[in-house]
PDB file of C-alpha atoms in Angstrom:
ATOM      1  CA  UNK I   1     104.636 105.826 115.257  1.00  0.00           C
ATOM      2  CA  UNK I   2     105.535 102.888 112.533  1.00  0.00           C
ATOM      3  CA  UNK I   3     108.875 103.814 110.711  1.00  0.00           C
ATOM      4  CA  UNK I   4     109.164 101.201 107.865  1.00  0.00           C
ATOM      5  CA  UNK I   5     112.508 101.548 105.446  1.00  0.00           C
ATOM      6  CA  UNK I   6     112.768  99.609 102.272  1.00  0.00           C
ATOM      7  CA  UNK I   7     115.497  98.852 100.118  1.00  0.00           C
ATOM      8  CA  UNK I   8     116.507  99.136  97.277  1.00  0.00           C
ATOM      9  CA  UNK I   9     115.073 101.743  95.510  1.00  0.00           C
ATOM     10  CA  UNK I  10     115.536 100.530  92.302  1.00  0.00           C
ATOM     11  CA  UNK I  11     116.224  97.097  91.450  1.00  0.00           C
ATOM     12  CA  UNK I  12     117.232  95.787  87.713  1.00  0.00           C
ATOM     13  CA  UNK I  13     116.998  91.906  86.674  1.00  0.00           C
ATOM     14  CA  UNK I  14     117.327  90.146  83.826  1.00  0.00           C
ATOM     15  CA  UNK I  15     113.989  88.186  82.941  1.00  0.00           C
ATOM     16  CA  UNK I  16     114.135  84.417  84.554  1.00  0.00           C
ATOM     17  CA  UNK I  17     116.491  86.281  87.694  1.00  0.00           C
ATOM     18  CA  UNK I  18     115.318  86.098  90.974  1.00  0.00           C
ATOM     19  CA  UNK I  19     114.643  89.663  92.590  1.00  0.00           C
ATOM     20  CA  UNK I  20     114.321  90.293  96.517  1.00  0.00           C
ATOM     21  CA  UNK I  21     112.963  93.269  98.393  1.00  0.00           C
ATOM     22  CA  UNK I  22     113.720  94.267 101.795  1.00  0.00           C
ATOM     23  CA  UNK I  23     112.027  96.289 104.637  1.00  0.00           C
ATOM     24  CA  UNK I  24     112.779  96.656 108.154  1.00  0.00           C
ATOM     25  CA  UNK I  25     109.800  98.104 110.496  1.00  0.00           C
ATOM     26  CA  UNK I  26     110.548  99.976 114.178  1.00  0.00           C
ATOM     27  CA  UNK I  27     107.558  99.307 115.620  1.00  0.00           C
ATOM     28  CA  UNK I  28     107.921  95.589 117.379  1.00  0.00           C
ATOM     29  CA  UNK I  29     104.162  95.665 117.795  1.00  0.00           C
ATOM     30  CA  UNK I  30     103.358  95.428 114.074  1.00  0.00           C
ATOM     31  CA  UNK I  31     101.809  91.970 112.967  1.00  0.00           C
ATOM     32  CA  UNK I  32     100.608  92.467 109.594  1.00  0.00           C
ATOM     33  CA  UNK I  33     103.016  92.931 106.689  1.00  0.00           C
ATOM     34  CA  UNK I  34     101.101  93.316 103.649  1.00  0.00           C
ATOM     35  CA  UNK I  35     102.660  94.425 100.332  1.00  0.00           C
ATOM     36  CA  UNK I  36     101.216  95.896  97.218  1.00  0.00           C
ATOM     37  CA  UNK I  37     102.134  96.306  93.252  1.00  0.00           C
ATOM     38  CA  UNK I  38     101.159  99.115  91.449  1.00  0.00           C
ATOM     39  CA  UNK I  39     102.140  99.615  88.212  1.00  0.00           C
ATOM     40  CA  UNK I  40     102.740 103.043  85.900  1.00  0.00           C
ATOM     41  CA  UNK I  41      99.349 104.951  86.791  1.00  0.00           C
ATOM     42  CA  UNK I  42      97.539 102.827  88.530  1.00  0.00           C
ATOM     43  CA  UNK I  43      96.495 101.884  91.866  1.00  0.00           C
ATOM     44  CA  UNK I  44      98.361  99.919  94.505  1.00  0.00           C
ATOM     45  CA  UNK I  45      97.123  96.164  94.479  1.00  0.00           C
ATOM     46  CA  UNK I  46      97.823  93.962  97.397  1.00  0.00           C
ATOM     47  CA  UNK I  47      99.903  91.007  96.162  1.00  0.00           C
ATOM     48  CA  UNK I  48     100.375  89.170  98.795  1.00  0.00           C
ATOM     49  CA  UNK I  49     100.593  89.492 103.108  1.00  0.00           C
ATOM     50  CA  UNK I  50     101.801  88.124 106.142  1.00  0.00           C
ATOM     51  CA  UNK I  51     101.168  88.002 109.731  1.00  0.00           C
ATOM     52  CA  UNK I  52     103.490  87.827 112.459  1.00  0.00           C
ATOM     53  CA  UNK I  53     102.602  84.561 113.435  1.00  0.00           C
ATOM     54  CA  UNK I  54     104.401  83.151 110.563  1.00  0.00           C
ATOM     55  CA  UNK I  55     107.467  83.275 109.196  1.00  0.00           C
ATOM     56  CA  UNK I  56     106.997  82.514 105.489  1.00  0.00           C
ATOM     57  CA  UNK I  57     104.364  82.643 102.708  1.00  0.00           C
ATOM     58  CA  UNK I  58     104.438  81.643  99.280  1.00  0.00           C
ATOM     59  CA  UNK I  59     101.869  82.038  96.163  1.00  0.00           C
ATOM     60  CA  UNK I  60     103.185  81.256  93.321  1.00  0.00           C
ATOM     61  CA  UNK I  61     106.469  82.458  92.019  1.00  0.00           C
ATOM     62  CA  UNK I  62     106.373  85.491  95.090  1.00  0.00           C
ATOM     63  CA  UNK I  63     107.033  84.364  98.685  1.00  0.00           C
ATOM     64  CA  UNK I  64     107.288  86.744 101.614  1.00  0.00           C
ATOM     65  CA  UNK I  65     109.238  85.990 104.820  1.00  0.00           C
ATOM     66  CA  UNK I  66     109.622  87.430 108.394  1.00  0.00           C
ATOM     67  CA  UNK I  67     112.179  87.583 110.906  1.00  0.00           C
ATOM     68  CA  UNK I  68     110.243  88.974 114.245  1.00  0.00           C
ATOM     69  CA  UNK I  69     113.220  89.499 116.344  1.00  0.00           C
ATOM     70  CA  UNK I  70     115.354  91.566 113.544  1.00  0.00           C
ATOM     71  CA  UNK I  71     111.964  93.467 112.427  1.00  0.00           C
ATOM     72  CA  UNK I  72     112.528  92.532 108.947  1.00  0.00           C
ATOM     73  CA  UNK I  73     110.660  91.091 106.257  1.00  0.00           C
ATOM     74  CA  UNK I  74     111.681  90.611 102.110  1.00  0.00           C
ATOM     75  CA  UNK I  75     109.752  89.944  98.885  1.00  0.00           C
ATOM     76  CA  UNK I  76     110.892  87.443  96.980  1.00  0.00           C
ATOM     77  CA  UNK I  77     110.176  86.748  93.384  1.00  0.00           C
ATOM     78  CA  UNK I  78     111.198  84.153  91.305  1.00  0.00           C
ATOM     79  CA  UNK I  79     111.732  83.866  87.222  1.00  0.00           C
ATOM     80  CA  UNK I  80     111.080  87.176  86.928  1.00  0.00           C
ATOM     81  CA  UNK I  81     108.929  88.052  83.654  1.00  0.00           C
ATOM     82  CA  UNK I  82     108.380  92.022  82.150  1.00  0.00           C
ATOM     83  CA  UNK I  83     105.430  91.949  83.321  1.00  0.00           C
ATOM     84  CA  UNK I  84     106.135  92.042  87.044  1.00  0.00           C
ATOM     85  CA  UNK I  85     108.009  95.714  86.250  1.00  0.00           C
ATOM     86  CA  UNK I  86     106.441  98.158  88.909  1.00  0.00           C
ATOM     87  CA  UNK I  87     106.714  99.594  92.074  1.00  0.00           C
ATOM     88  CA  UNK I  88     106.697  96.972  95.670  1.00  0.00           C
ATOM     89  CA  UNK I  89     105.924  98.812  98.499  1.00  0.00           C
ATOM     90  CA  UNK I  90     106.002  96.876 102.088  1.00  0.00           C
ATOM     91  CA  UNK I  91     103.850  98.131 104.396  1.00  0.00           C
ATOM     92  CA  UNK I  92     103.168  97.212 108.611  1.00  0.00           C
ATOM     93  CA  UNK I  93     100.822  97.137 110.300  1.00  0.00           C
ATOM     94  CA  UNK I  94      99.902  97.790 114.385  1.00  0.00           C
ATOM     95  CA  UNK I  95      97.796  94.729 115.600  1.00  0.00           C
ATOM     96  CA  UNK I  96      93.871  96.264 116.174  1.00  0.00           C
ATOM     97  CA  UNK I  97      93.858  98.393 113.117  1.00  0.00           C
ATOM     98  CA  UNK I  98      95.417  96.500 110.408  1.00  0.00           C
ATOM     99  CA  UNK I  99      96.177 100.222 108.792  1.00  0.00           C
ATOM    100  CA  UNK I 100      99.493 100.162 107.176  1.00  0.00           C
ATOM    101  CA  UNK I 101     102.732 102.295 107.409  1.00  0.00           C
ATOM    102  CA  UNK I 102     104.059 102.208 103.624  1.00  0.00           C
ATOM    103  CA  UNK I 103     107.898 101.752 102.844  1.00  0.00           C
ATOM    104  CA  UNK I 104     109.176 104.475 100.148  1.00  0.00           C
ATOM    105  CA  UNK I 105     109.014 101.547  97.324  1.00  0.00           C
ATOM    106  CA  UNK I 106     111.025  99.554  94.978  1.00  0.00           C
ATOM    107  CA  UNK I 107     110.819 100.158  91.160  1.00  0.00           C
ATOM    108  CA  UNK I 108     111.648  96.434  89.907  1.00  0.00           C
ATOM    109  CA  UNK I 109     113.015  96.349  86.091  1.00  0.00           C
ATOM    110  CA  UNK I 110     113.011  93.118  84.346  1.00  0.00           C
ATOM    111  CA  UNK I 111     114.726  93.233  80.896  1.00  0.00           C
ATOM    112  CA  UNK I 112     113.513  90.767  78.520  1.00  0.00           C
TER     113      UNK I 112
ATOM    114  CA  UNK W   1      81.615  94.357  92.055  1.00  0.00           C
ATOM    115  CA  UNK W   2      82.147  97.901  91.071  1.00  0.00           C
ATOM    116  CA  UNK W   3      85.378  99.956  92.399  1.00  0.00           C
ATOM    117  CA  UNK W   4      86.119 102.572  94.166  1.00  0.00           C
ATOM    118  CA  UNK W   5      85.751 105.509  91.728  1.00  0.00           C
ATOM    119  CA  UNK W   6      87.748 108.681  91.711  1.00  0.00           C
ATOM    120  CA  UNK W   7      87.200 112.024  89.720  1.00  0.00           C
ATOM    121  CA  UNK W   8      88.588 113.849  88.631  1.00  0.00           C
ATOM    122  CA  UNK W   9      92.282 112.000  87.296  1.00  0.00           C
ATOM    123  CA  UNK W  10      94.049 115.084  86.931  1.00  0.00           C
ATOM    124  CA  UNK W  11      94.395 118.472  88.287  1.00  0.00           C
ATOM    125  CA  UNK W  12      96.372 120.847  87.371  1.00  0.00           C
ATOM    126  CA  UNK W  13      95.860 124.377  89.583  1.00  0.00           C
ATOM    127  CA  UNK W  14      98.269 127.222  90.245  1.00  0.00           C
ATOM    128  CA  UNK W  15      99.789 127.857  94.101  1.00  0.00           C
ATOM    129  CA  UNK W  16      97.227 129.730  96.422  1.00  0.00           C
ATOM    130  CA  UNK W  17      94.226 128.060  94.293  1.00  0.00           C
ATOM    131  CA  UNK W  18      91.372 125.463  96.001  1.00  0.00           C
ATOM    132  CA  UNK W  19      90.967 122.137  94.623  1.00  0.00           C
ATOM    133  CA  UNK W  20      88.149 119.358  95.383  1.00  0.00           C
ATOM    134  CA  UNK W  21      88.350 115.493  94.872  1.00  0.00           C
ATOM    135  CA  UNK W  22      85.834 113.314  94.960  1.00  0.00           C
ATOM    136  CA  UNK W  23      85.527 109.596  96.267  1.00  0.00           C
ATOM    137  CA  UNK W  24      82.630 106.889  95.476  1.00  0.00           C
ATOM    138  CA  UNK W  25      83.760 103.599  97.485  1.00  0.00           C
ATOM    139  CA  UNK W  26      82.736 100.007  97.254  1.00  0.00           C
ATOM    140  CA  UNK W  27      78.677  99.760  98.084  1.00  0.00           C
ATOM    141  CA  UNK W  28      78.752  99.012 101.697  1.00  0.00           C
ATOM    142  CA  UNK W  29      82.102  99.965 102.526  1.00  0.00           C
ATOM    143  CA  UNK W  30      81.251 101.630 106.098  1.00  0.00           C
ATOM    144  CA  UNK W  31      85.041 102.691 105.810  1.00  0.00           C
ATOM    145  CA  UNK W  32      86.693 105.244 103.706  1.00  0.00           C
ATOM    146  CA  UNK W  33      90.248 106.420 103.803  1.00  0.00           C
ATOM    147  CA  UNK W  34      92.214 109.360 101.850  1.00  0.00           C
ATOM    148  CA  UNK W  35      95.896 108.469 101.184  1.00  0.00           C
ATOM    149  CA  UNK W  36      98.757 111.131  99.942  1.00  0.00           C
ATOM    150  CA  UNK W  37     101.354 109.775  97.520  1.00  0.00           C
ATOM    151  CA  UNK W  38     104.043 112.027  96.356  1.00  0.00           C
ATOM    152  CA  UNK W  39     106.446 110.979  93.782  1.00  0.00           C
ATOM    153  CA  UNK W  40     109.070 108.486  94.776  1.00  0.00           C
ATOM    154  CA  UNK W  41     107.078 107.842  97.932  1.00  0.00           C
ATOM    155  CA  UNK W  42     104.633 105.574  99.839  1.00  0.00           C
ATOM    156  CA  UNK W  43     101.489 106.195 100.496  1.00  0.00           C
ATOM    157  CA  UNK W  44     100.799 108.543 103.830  1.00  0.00           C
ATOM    158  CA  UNK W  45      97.334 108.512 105.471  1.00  0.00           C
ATOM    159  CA  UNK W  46      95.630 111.744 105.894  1.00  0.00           C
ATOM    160  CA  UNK W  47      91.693 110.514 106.735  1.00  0.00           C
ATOM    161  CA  UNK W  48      89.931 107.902 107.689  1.00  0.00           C
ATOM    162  CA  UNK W  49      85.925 107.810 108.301  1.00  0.00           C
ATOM    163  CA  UNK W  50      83.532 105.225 109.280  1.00  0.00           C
ATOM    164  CA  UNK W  51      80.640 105.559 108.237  1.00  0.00           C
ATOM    165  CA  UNK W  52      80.170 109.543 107.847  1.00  0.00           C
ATOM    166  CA  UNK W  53      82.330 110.016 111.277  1.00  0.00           C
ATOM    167  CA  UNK W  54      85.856 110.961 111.286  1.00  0.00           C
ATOM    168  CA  UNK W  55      88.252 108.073 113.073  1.00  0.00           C
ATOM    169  CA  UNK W  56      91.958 109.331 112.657  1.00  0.00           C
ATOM    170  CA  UNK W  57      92.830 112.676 110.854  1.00  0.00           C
ATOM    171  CA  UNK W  58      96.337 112.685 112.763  1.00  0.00           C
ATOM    172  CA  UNK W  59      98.005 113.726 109.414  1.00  0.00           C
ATOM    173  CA  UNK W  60      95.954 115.986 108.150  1.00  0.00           C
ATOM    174  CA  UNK W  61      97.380 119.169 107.538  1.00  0.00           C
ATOM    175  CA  UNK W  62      94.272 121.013 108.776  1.00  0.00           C
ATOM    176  CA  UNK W  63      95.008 124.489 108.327  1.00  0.00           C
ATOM    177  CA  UNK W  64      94.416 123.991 104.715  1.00  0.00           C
ATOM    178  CA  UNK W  65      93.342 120.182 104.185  1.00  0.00           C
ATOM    179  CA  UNK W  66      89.753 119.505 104.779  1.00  0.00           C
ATOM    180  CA  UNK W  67      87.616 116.177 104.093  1.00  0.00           C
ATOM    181  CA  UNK W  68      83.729 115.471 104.529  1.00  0.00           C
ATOM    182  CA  UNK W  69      81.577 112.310 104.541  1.00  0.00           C
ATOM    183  CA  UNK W  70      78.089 113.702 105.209  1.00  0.00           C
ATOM    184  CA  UNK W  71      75.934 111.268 104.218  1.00  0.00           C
ATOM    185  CA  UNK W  72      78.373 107.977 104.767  1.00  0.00           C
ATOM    186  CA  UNK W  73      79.004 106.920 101.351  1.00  0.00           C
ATOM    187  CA  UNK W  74      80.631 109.409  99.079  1.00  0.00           C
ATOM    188  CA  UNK W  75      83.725 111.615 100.147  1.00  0.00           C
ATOM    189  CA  UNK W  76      85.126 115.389  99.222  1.00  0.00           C
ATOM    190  CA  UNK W  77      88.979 115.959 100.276  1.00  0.00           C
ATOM    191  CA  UNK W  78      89.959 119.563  99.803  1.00  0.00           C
ATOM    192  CA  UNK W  79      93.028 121.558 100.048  1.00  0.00           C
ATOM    193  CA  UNK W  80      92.528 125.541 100.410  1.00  0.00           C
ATOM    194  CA  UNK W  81      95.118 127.519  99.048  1.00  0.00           C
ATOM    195  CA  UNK W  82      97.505 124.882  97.922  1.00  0.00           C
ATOM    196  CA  UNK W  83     101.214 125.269  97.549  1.00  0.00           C
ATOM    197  CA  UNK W  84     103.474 123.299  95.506  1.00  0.00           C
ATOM    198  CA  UNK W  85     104.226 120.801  97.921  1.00  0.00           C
ATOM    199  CA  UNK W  86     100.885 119.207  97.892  1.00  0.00           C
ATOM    200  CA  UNK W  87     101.525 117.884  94.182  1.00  0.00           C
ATOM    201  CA  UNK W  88     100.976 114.564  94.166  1.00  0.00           C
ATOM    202  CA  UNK W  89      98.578 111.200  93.782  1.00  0.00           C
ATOM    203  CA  UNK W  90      95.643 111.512  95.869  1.00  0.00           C
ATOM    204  CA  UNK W  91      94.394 107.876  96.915  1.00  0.00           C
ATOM    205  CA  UNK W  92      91.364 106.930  98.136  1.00  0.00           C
ATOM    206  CA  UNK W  93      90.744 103.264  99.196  1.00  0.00           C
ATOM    207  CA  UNK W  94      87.735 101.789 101.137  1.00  0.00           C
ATOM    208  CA  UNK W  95      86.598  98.232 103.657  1.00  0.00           C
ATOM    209  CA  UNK W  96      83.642  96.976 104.696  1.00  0.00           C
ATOM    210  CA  UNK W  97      85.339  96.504 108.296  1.00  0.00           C
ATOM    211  CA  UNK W  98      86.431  99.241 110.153  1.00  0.00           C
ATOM    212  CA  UNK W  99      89.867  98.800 111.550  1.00  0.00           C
ATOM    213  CA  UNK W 100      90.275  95.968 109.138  1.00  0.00           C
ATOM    214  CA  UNK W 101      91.770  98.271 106.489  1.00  0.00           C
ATOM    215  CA  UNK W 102      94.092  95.907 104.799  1.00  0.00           C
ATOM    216  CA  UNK W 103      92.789  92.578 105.096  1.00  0.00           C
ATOM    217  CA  UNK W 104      92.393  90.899 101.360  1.00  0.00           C
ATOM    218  CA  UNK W 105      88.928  89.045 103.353  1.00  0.00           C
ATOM    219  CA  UNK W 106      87.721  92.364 104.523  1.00  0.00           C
ATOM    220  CA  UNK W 107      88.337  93.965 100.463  1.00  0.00           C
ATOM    221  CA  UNK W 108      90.677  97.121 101.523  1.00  0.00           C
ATOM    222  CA  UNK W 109      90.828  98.213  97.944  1.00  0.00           C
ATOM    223  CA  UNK W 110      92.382 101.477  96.103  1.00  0.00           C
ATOM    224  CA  UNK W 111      90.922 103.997  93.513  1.00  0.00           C
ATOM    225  CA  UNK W 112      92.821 104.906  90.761  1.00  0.00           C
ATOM    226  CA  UNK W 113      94.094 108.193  92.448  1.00  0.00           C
ATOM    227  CA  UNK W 114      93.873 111.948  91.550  1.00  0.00           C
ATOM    228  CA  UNK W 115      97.049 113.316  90.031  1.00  0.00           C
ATOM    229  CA  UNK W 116      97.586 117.004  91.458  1.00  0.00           C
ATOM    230  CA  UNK W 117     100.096 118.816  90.221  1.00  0.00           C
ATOM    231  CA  UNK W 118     100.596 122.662  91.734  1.00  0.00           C
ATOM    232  CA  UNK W 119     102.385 124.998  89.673  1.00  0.00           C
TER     233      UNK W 119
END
C-alpha cells in the first residue's frame, strides 16, 4: 500500500517567515495530493490539493508543488501569521478512489 | 449545510470495557468513512460504507472493532473490550460520491472526532 513520510515534525517561524512542508509518497500511482489543517481540537480541513497532472498550485499566500519523478510534494506558506499555527498533514492518493494515505503531520509555530 | 455530527466528544473507559460512537453525515452523503487518529499521527482508515454496504474494512481490527450502517445514513463504530492502545481521536468524515472521498467538488468533509482515552 501508500507509504507517505512527512517532514518535519515540528516546524517554528517567526511571523512574516516563510514555512515549507515536505512529503515524499512510495506509491508512483498516486495522483491526488491533498493536504489538510486542523487546528487544537478540531477537525482536519482540506486547505488546498493537487493532482498529478500539475506541478504547482497556488491560493493565496499557500502554494503546493509536485515533483512526479522524485515522488515528492511540499507546502509552502508565505508571511506566516499566528493564526496559521496547527498541524499540515499531506496526504496521497491512488487514482480511482481518491482515498488518502495521511503523512504523520507537521505542527507549524508562528511566533508573533 | 449542516455537518457531519459526532457524539459523544469524549470517552473516557477503563481497559477490557465496550465503547460506542456515533456518526450523523452530511444529508445525502451515500458515503461514510471511520478514521483512527492517535496522537502525533495521521489519520488511518478503518471503514468505509456506501450507502449501508461495507466497501473497504482492510484495517479494521475485527476481532474487537465493529461498525454498522443499517439503514444508510447514520453510523455506530464499536470497539469490544478495548485496550489502551485504541486511545485516540475517532474521525468520521462523509461524500456524496463514492470513491470520490477527497475531492473539495464532491464535499469529503470531517466531524469533529471522538476523543477516547483507555485507562
Amino acid at each position: 500500500g501508500e507509504n507517505v513520510e512527512q517532514h518535519p515534525s515540528t516546524l517554528s517561524v517567526q511571523e512574516g517567515d516563510s514555512a515549507v512542508i515536505k512529503c515524499t509518497y512510495s506509491d508512483s500511482a498516486s495522483n491526488y495530493f491533498p493536504w489538510y489543517k486542523q487546528e487544537l481540537g478540531k477537525r482536519p480541513q482540506l486547505i488546498i490539493d493537487i493532482r498529478s497532472n500539475v506541478g504547482e498550485k497556488k491560493d493565496q499566500r499557500i502554494a503546493v508543488t509536485l515533483n512526479k519523478t522524485a515522488k515528492h510534494f511540499s507546502l509552502h506558506i508565505t508571511e506566516t501569521q499566528p493564526e496559521d499555527s496547527a498541524v499540515y498533514f499531506c496526504a496521497a492518493s491512488p487514482p480511482g478512489s481518491y482515498i488518502p494515505t495521511f503523512g504523520r503531520g507537521t505542527s507549524l509555530i508562528v511566533h508573533p | 449545510e449542516a455537518g457531519v455530527a459526532q457524539s459523544p466528544r469524549y470517552k473516557i473507559i477503563e481497559k477490557r470495557q465496550s465503547v460506542a460512537f456515533w456518526c450523523n453525515p452530511i444529508s445525502g452523503h451515500a458515503t461514510l468513512y471511520w478514521y483512527q487518529q492517535i496522537l502525533g499521527q495521521g489519520p488511518k482508515l478503518l471503514i468505509q460504507f456506501q450507502n449501508n454496504g461495507v466497501v473497504d474494512d482492510s484495517q479494521l481490527p475485527k476481532d474487537r472493532f465493529s461498525a454498522e450502517r443499517l439503514k444508510g445514513v447514520d453510523s455506530t463504530l464499536k470497539i469490544q473490550p478495548a485496550k489502551l492502545e485504541d486511545s485516540a481521536v475517532y474521525l468520521c468524515a462523509s461524500s456524496s460520491n463514492p470513491g470520490q472521498g477527497v475531492e473539495r467538488t464532491y464535499g469529503y468533509t470531517f466531524g469533529s472526532g471522538t476523543r477516547l482515552t483507555v485507562v
